[in-house]
Steps between C-alpha positions, in 0.01 A plus 500: 500500500576229243810301586770479236649189660388137505227441757633168625837371610414150381698405192267500201542199272595567140220405262574159342535483125242290313630172363504633143795725590703200616411290194721698260756649737793273414452542123466877530810539714711281273390695192563836667849393608573375150385830351741696718791257477699721267845507657689665783440864410414693819178614332361147523606464863290809567206336325554179697477712814180657369351155443593397854762244400801682647562739786665837443844342536425249225448198727223256399174520697196276529366607161144522378332520839670834563365673190124465529215301353593494129134587440520589133692195375280277716183642345647454153595136551171424674294643212704306246465170683129521582417586138658179378874539439806410707588787733859493378390622157425841653817516711688748277206741518466444875867582554472811282205619708695464823807676361288793377333521840839496675638763264206727583558461874865604469394821327200551732727486805715778355199715410331444837828534697434162665814372672362159598294229331423158646690614813822545298675813367399583142750502214531878478545527878809276475650568156358844420243620249707483178598134543150405618349660189738305279418178686129558444557562131705182473221300663254634247728386217532154656120480504491561124758229443299253707208518257718349228463168680128473422560336163752262660222387737270414210298822471423568135636820352171688465415452866856583608474830312158569656639434849792735439263773381268459800789506745647812341162674512456405867851624579422837340171525691687424822737791433204726417347407833822575685512840332143572608573384855795738526304788347212447747716533813395789727203589276167528687285495182546135396168315471417130522482466121853645473621261768345189341641592159845545651509167687355313202820600323768511768415173673215353299671483161759234584261294714239506224769413246621207710170313475436622145825375345495180705159413359603611151790257509284227653204499262361628171155535655457878472208509743715338768791735426270802534356365825848475652580851378191637674578304815852643503367851449293473818768319702744780420262749660449273802875474548557877497197585714628257761848651466354843569318372809824351629681826422281673758395231749748215444684338791853638506635165620377342178517779242818660628330842481335696785126559519417802284812463283321607182345799679844619606614476137187686387417227251161520337409141581139384520446588870617857441312550171177367649540706818560814296185432298284448810636749750328836554554809714787491747595143404535597134704808590731294723562234235576759235733688733696183579546423132620855428780485760858416424515249784253286695555438873351251746212727599406544133495123451284457811260767378462342158445156655227641725319652202527174306356317797199735520436468127517120498779501245640158582155339483447656157840381375442146626155488339633630168775238501251224584263602221786519251622156610151367431516638146834328448354161591181565300712563190614136511157352570444401137845343458496122509708361783524243772397547861870524582535792256208680667641440847847624411360809327289587803794446737721724291242779474421483871868521586541820298194640674615444859882476484696677771815587302 
């Protein structure tokens, strides 16, 4: 039987962030705090909690380290800087990207009934669904307002308009992907092409947009801008494939979720979609029966994990992520850059490929 618990009692170290994440952290946090510094209304204290800056009682906390990697703003600033412009020029777009991402998570938690995120209670779990929905909407509006700062940072008007359009398109694609994800739950007929289309929207759109708009702000070289767009497109897939692997086999001590968490929720993540497409006979019947039930118990999770193990699902997922990561790096091969640029890009891509949370 496949164990649903960690196989070792030794504390597993958290994967270290590449240096590029630390390079922009102070600027990103300051800009995010400035964007939400809109007075004492309780709504903004809720958003401060969501960002990790306050606890549920309103007391200040350690700040940025408690809210994650700031992946999207980091990618945006990195692309801007390595294409020839000061990173700060893209800061309004970077902040908007993070606020849109955070807004989506607030709503996702309500839709998925998730009561914890980053080992803390979610907004709706504390303040209820109506207030959490309003908080998410407010964060989306703050993101729009952040983009007005592009011109103040020296971005010419035509590029500022182009960035706004690209970010709005990516935001809409993200929502489309979330709709597809919800509509796919408990359905046994979802194929790999359906899955890849869904994640290219839900997760891939904002990650692709992060590198795309950063490069657009950084240079007028259209070939370089397109290369960063293609790189971001592949990195978005890598990120979600890895997320799906962690949703089934991740270490609970790191992810905060038990082994098989996505199976219990009957999510059509990559491991499930691939297993459904490969299983035959009794295995196929068992998988379909689990996904037709109202609830999934421990024995169901164990049974699904055993089938995935026989079918080599994790090996397939890891190989797909690795191949997609290779395409991301290949997209930037023709872009002129220093050895330091190449090293940082490879470190960043490798981190997304093997991260543990």
